[in-house]
Short mmCIF file of the C-alpha atoms (twelve columns), coordinates in Angstrom:
data_MODEL
# 
_entry.id   MODEL 
# 
loop_
_atom_site.group_PDB 
_atom_site.id 
_atom_site.type_symbol 
_atom_site.label_atom_id 
_atom_site.label_alt_id 
_atom_site.label_comp_id 
_atom_site.label_asym_id 
_atom_site.label_seq_id 
_atom_site.Cartn_x 
_atom_site.Cartn_y 
_atom_site.Cartn_z 
_atom_site.pdbx_PDB_model_num 
ATOM 1   C CA . UNK A 1   111.298 131.541 128.475 1 
ATOM 2   C CA . UNK A 2   112.086 128.600 125.901 1 
ATOM 3   C CA . UNK A 3   112.989 125.101 127.216 1 
ATOM 4   C CA . UNK A 4   116.226 123.273 125.896 1 
ATOM 5   C CA . UNK A 5   115.604 119.589 126.245 1 
ATOM 6   C CA . UNK A 6   117.418 116.723 124.691 1 
ATOM 7   C CA . UNK A 7   113.911 114.906 124.010 1 
ATOM 8   C CA . UNK A 8   112.455 117.103 121.028 1 
ATOM 9   C CA . UNK A 9   109.182 116.808 122.134 1 
ATOM 10  C CA . UNK A 10  109.839 118.616 125.345 1 
ATOM 11  C CA . UNK A 11  111.615 121.381 123.464 1 
ATOM 12  C CA . UNK A 12  109.034 124.144 123.833 1 
ATOM 13  C CA . UNK A 13  109.260 127.695 121.902 1 
ATOM 14  C CA . UNK A 14  106.680 130.123 122.239 1 
ATOM 15  C CA . UNK A 15  107.556 132.317 118.727 1 
ATOM 16  C CA . UNK A 16  109.598 131.334 115.427 1 
ATOM 17  C CA . UNK A 17  109.381 134.762 113.296 1 
ATOM 18  C CA . UNK A 18  112.788 135.704 111.731 1 
ATOM 19  C CA . UNK A 19  112.105 139.306 113.095 1 
ATOM 20  C CA . UNK A 20  112.957 138.214 116.547 1 
ATOM 21  C CA . UNK A 21  116.521 138.000 117.658 1 
ATOM 22  C CA . UNK A 22  117.179 135.013 120.027 1 
ATOM 23  C CA . UNK A 23  118.829 136.159 123.260 1 
ATOM 24  C CA . UNK A 24  120.371 133.056 125.282 1 
ATOM 25  C CA . UNK A 25  118.781 134.237 128.724 1 
ATOM 26  C CA . UNK A 26  115.326 133.350 126.702 1 
ATOM 27  C CA . UNK A 27  116.489 129.892 126.743 1 
ATOM 28  C CA . UNK A 28  116.464 127.683 130.165 1 
ATOM 29  C CA . UNK A 29  117.693 124.048 130.433 1 
ATOM 30  C CA . UNK A 30  115.192 121.930 133.017 1 
ATOM 31  C CA . UNK A 31  114.111 125.321 134.206 1 
ATOM 32  C CA . UNK A 32  117.510 126.787 134.767 1 
ATOM 33  C CA . UNK A 33  118.400 129.841 132.599 1 
ATOM 34  C CA . UNK A 34  121.485 132.270 132.028 1 
ATOM 35  C CA . UNK A 35  121.198 135.157 134.865 1 
ATOM 36  C CA . UNK A 36  119.833 132.895 137.706 1 
ATOM 37  C CA . UNK A 37  121.317 132.690 140.617 1 
ATOM 38  C CA . UNK A 38  122.599 129.382 142.097 1 
ATOM 39  C CA . UNK A 39  121.055 129.896 145.706 1 
ATOM 40  C CA . UNK A 40  117.505 129.471 143.383 1 
ATOM 41  C CA . UNK A 41  118.754 125.831 143.153 1 
ATOM 42  C CA . UNK A 42  121.145 125.163 145.871 1 
ATOM 43  C CA . UNK A 43  122.434 126.194 149.364 1 
ATOM 44  C CA . UNK A 44  125.271 128.353 149.569 1 
ATOM 45  C CA . UNK A 45  127.076 125.181 151.226 1 
ATOM 46  C CA . UNK A 46  125.909 122.685 148.489 1 
ATOM 47  C CA . UNK A 47  127.694 125.247 145.972 1 
ATOM 48  C CA . UNK A 48  130.975 125.655 147.755 1 
ATOM 49  C CA . UNK A 49  131.031 121.653 148.250 1 
ATOM 50  C CA . UNK A 50  130.675 121.004 144.658 1 
ATOM 51  C CA . UNK A 51  133.220 123.561 143.097 1 
ATOM 52  C CA . UNK A 52  135.947 121.771 141.488 1 
ATOM 53  C CA . UNK A 53  138.950 122.786 139.550 1 
ATOM 54  C CA . UNK A 54  138.472 122.254 135.945 1 
ATOM 55  C CA . UNK A 55  141.112 120.080 134.104 1 
ATOM 56  C CA . UNK A 56  139.920 121.553 130.488 1 
ATOM 57  C CA . UNK A 57  139.592 125.193 131.623 1 
ATOM 58  C CA . UNK A 58  141.249 126.869 134.211 1 
ATOM 59  C CA . UNK A 59  140.009 130.245 135.008 1 
ATOM 60  C CA . UNK A 60  140.311 132.735 137.736 1 
ATOM 61  C CA . UNK A 61  137.404 135.128 136.481 1 
ATOM 62  C CA . UNK A 62  135.003 132.216 136.974 1 
ATOM 63  C CA . UNK A 63  134.443 129.069 139.125 1 
ATOM 64  C CA . UNK A 64  133.219 125.811 138.188 1 
ATOM 65  C CA . UNK A 65  130.196 123.845 140.053 1 
ATOM 66  C CA . UNK A 66  129.508 120.336 139.144 1 
ATOM 67  C CA . UNK A 67  126.436 118.741 140.314 1 
ATOM 68  C CA . UNK A 68  124.079 115.812 140.294 1 
ATOM 69  C CA . UNK A 69  120.826 115.769 138.430 1 
ATOM 70  C CA . UNK A 70  118.573 117.708 141.047 1 
ATOM 71  C CA . UNK A 71  116.020 114.969 140.493 1 
ATOM 72  C CA . UNK A 72  115.664 115.918 136.971 1 
ATOM 73  C CA . UNK A 73  113.749 113.555 134.956 1 
ATOM 74  C CA . UNK A 74  115.702 113.917 131.800 1 
ATOM 75  C CA . UNK A 75  119.560 114.862 133.035 1 
ATOM 76  C CA . UNK A 76  122.059 112.920 134.962 1 
ATOM 77  C CA . UNK A 77  124.367 116.049 135.563 1 
ATOM 78  C CA . UNK A 78  124.377 119.515 135.668 1 
ATOM 79  C CA . UNK A 79  127.620 121.867 135.711 1 
ATOM 80  C CA . UNK A 80  127.382 125.451 136.269 1 
ATOM 81  C CA . UNK A 81  129.894 128.612 135.917 1 
ATOM 82  C CA . UNK A 82  129.506 131.532 137.945 1 
ATOM 83  C CA . UNK A 83  131.867 134.747 138.348 1 
ATOM 84  C CA . UNK A 84  134.292 134.277 141.229 1 
ATOM 85  C CA . UNK A 85  133.789 136.223 144.483 1 
ATOM 86  C CA . UNK A 86  130.135 136.788 143.284 1 
ATOM 87  C CA . UNK A 87  127.823 136.391 146.326 1 
ATOM 88  C CA . UNK A 88  124.760 136.314 144.155 1 
ATOM 89  C CA . UNK A 89  126.274 133.198 142.189 1 
ATOM 90  C CA . UNK A 90  124.807 134.419 139.110 1 
ATOM 91  C CA . UNK A 91  125.170 131.737 136.883 1 
ATOM 92  C CA . UNK A 92  127.007 132.232 133.406 1 
ATOM 93  C CA . UNK A 93  126.876 129.079 131.885 1 
ATOM 94  C CA . UNK A 94  124.826 125.881 132.281 1 
ATOM 95  C CA . UNK A 95  125.527 122.256 131.087 1 
ATOM 96  C CA . UNK A 96  123.065 119.526 131.133 1 
ATOM 97  C CA . UNK A 97  124.436 115.863 130.818 1 
ATOM 98  C CA . UNK A 98  122.821 112.554 129.736 1 
ATOM 99  C CA . UNK A 99  124.562 109.448 130.047 1 
ATOM 100 C CA . UNK A 100 124.541 106.904 126.890 1 
ATOM 101 C CA . UNK A 101 127.018 104.848 128.608 1 
ATOM 102 C CA . UNK A 102 127.980 102.056 125.633 1 
ATOM 103 C CA . UNK A 103 125.253 103.508 123.365 1 
ATOM 104 C CA . UNK A 104 127.211 106.384 121.484 1 
ATOM 105 C CA . UNK A 105 125.274 105.748 118.419 1 
ATOM 106 C CA . UNK A 106 122.264 106.548 120.090 1 
ATOM 107 C CA . UNK A 107 123.759 109.687 121.189 1 
ATOM 108 C CA . UNK A 108 124.806 110.498 117.868 1 
ATOM 109 C CA . UNK A 109 121.310 109.884 116.625 1 
ATOM 110 C CA . UNK A 110 120.205 112.315 119.383 1 
ATOM 111 C CA . UNK A 111 122.618 114.706 118.699 1 
ATOM 112 C CA . UNK A 112 121.732 115.166 114.629 1 
ATOM 113 C CA . UNK A 113 117.980 115.571 115.775 1 
ATOM 114 C CA . UNK A 114 118.691 118.132 118.208 1 
ATOM 115 C CA . UNK A 115 120.947 120.159 115.574 1 
ATOM 116 C CA . UNK A 116 118.075 120.016 112.856 1 
ATOM 117 C CA . UNK A 117 115.527 121.540 115.407 1 
ATOM 118 C CA . UNK A 118 118.120 124.267 117.160 1 
ATOM 119 C CA . UNK A 119 119.324 125.150 113.207 1 
ATOM 120 C CA . UNK A 120 116.094 126.439 112.988 1 
ATOM 121 C CA . UNK A 121 115.799 128.033 115.996 1 
ATOM 122 C CA . UNK A 122 119.413 129.761 116.105 1 
ATOM 123 C CA . UNK A 123 119.121 130.247 112.483 1 
ATOM 124 C CA . UNK A 124 120.600 133.865 112.411 1 
ATOM 125 C CA . UNK A 125 123.861 132.117 114.746 1 
ATOM 126 C CA . UNK A 126 126.903 131.377 113.648 1 
ATOM 127 C CA . UNK A 127 126.938 127.530 113.383 1 
ATOM 128 C CA . UNK A 128 130.040 125.467 113.741 1 
ATOM 129 C CA . UNK A 129 130.596 122.073 113.999 1 
ATOM 130 C CA . UNK A 130 133.344 119.472 114.429 1 
ATOM 131 C CA . UNK A 131 134.992 116.745 115.872 1 
ATOM 132 C CA . UNK A 132 138.369 116.409 118.227 1 
ATOM 133 C CA . UNK A 133 140.345 114.301 120.577 1 
ATOM 134 C CA . UNK A 134 139.095 114.567 124.539 1 
ATOM 135 C CA . UNK A 135 142.058 116.310 125.986 1 
ATOM 136 C CA . UNK A 136 141.511 114.510 129.192 1 
ATOM 137 C CA . UNK A 137 142.521 111.188 127.482 1 
ATOM 138 C CA . UNK A 138 146.152 111.071 126.808 1 
ATOM 139 C CA . UNK A 139 145.709 108.047 124.709 1 
ATOM 140 C CA . UNK A 140 143.974 110.083 121.972 1 
ATOM 141 C CA . UNK A 141 141.130 107.531 122.043 1 
ATOM 142 C CA . UNK A 142 138.320 109.717 123.608 1 
ATOM 143 C CA . UNK A 143 136.526 112.202 120.981 1 
ATOM 144 C CA . UNK A 144 134.087 115.071 121.426 1 
ATOM 145 C CA . UNK A 145 131.576 115.886 118.782 1 
ATOM 146 C CA . UNK A 146 130.019 118.908 119.189 1 
ATOM 147 C CA . UNK A 147 127.969 121.488 117.221 1 
ATOM 148 C CA . UNK A 148 127.795 125.248 118.436 1 
ATOM 149 C CA . UNK A 149 125.882 128.066 117.912 1 
ATOM 150 C CA . UNK A 150 127.161 131.725 118.392 1 
ATOM 151 C CA . UNK A 151 124.270 134.065 118.497 1 
ATOM 152 C CA . UNK A 152 124.469 137.471 117.116 1 
ATOM 153 C CA . UNK A 153 122.783 139.090 120.325 1 
ATOM 154 C CA . UNK A 154 126.095 137.352 122.303 1 
ATOM 155 C CA . UNK A 155 126.105 134.036 124.023 1 
ATOM 156 C CA . UNK A 156 125.491 130.704 122.587 1 
ATOM 157 C CA . UNK A 157 124.732 127.099 122.764 1 
ATOM 158 C CA . UNK A 158 126.107 123.885 122.274 1 
ATOM 159 C CA . UNK A 159 125.494 120.138 122.262 1 
ATOM 160 C CA . UNK A 160 127.592 117.274 121.712 1 
ATOM 161 C CA . UNK A 161 128.494 113.679 122.549 1 
ATOM 162 C CA . UNK A 162 131.601 112.521 124.284 1 
ATOM 163 C CA . UNK A 163 133.058 109.037 123.254 1 
ATOM 164 C CA . UNK A 164 135.106 107.861 126.107 1 
ATOM 165 C CA . UNK A 165 137.443 104.921 125.525 1 
ATOM 166 C CA . UNK A 166 137.263 101.926 127.451 1 
ATOM 167 C CA . UNK A 167 140.064 102.472 129.329 1 
ATOM 168 C CA . UNK A 168 138.903 106.048 130.635 1 
ATOM 169 C CA . UNK A 169 135.976 104.239 132.426 1 
ATOM 170 C CA . UNK A 170 133.367 107.296 132.118 1 
ATOM 171 C CA . UNK A 171 129.968 107.236 130.871 1 
ATOM 172 C CA . UNK A 172 129.410 108.257 127.391 1 
ATOM 173 C CA . UNK A 173 127.205 111.250 127.382 1 
ATOM 174 C CA . UNK A 174 125.345 114.217 125.524 1 
ATOM 175 C CA . UNK A 175 125.591 117.284 126.653 1 
ATOM 176 C CA . UNK A 176 123.541 120.352 126.248 1 
ATOM 177 C CA . UNK A 177 125.034 123.855 127.099 1 
ATOM 178 C CA . UNK A 178 123.634 127.677 127.345 1 
ATOM 179 C CA . UNK A 179 126.872 130.357 127.544 1 
ATOM 180 C CA . UNK A 180 126.497 134.163 128.657 1 
ATOM 181 C CA . UNK A 181 128.149 136.403 126.286 1 
ATOM 182 C CA . UNK A 182 130.666 137.406 128.850 1 
ATOM 183 C CA . UNK A 183 131.854 133.911 129.648 1 
ATOM 184 C CA . UNK A 184 131.794 133.166 125.893 1 
ATOM 185 C CA . UNK A 185 134.124 136.256 125.252 1 
ATOM 186 C CA . UNK A 186 136.309 135.633 128.133 1 
ATOM 187 C CA . UNK A 187 136.912 132.200 127.941 1 
ATOM 188 C CA . UNK A 188 136.759 131.484 123.703 1 
ATOM 189 C CA . UNK A 189 137.691 135.038 122.679 1 
ATOM 190 C CA . UNK A 190 138.260 133.649 119.334 1 
ATOM 191 C CA . UNK A 191 135.085 132.047 118.831 1 
ATOM 192 C CA . UNK A 192 133.965 128.081 119.325 1 
ATOM 193 C CA . UNK A 193 135.659 127.225 116.140 1 
ATOM 194 C CA . UNK A 194 138.656 129.133 115.909 1 
ATOM 195 C CA . UNK A 195 142.151 127.573 116.893 1 
ATOM 196 C CA . UNK A 196 142.056 125.486 119.622 1 
ATOM 197 C CA . UNK A 197 139.070 126.947 121.014 1 
ATOM 198 C CA . UNK A 198 136.244 124.422 121.783 1 
ATOM 199 C CA . UNK A 199 133.384 125.646 123.672 1 
ATOM 200 C CA . UNK A 200 133.115 122.774 125.801 1 
ATOM 201 C CA . UNK A 201 133.421 122.932 129.418 1 
ATOM 202 C CA . UNK A 202 133.137 119.553 131.361 1 
ATOM 203 C CA . UNK A 203 135.480 117.083 132.309 1 
# 
């Protein structure tokens, strides 16, 4: 299992050979992987208590859960998507977030470092990079800078920085996302870089 962390010295990979095709289920964020059950980390009550309506992505097929850091030494927040009515709560998308409040320059530097590392790890993936206005800020002054990797084996990963305007009163942050193949096909049928599609799943 390969670990994705926002600190490069904590990104540990067991192989780097070009003959091996990366599968998103082979990676984890702080010990959590696509395909795991949320019940391995939270009680059913905790899961249900943390279900929220996502203002950016509205879906009946998948349900969104927003949680605290689980005492993580790295991340300040975790977000998950599981298939609605799945009693096993199998994880189809994981987001780990680190707050960079009033320190967006350091977030951007870390993003570039991660991109350099992950572009090597996901060298056969389709890579897309872009910046857009955050849809939650009607003033248009908040932005998302994102890099996504669509894996040939299905699923993908995304990293990015959110730069909130001062009026939004949210902490800036760096996010690391893993998505299952089924989740990406359902939520972003055109791919991350096509049209209005933007593989980002957190408010």
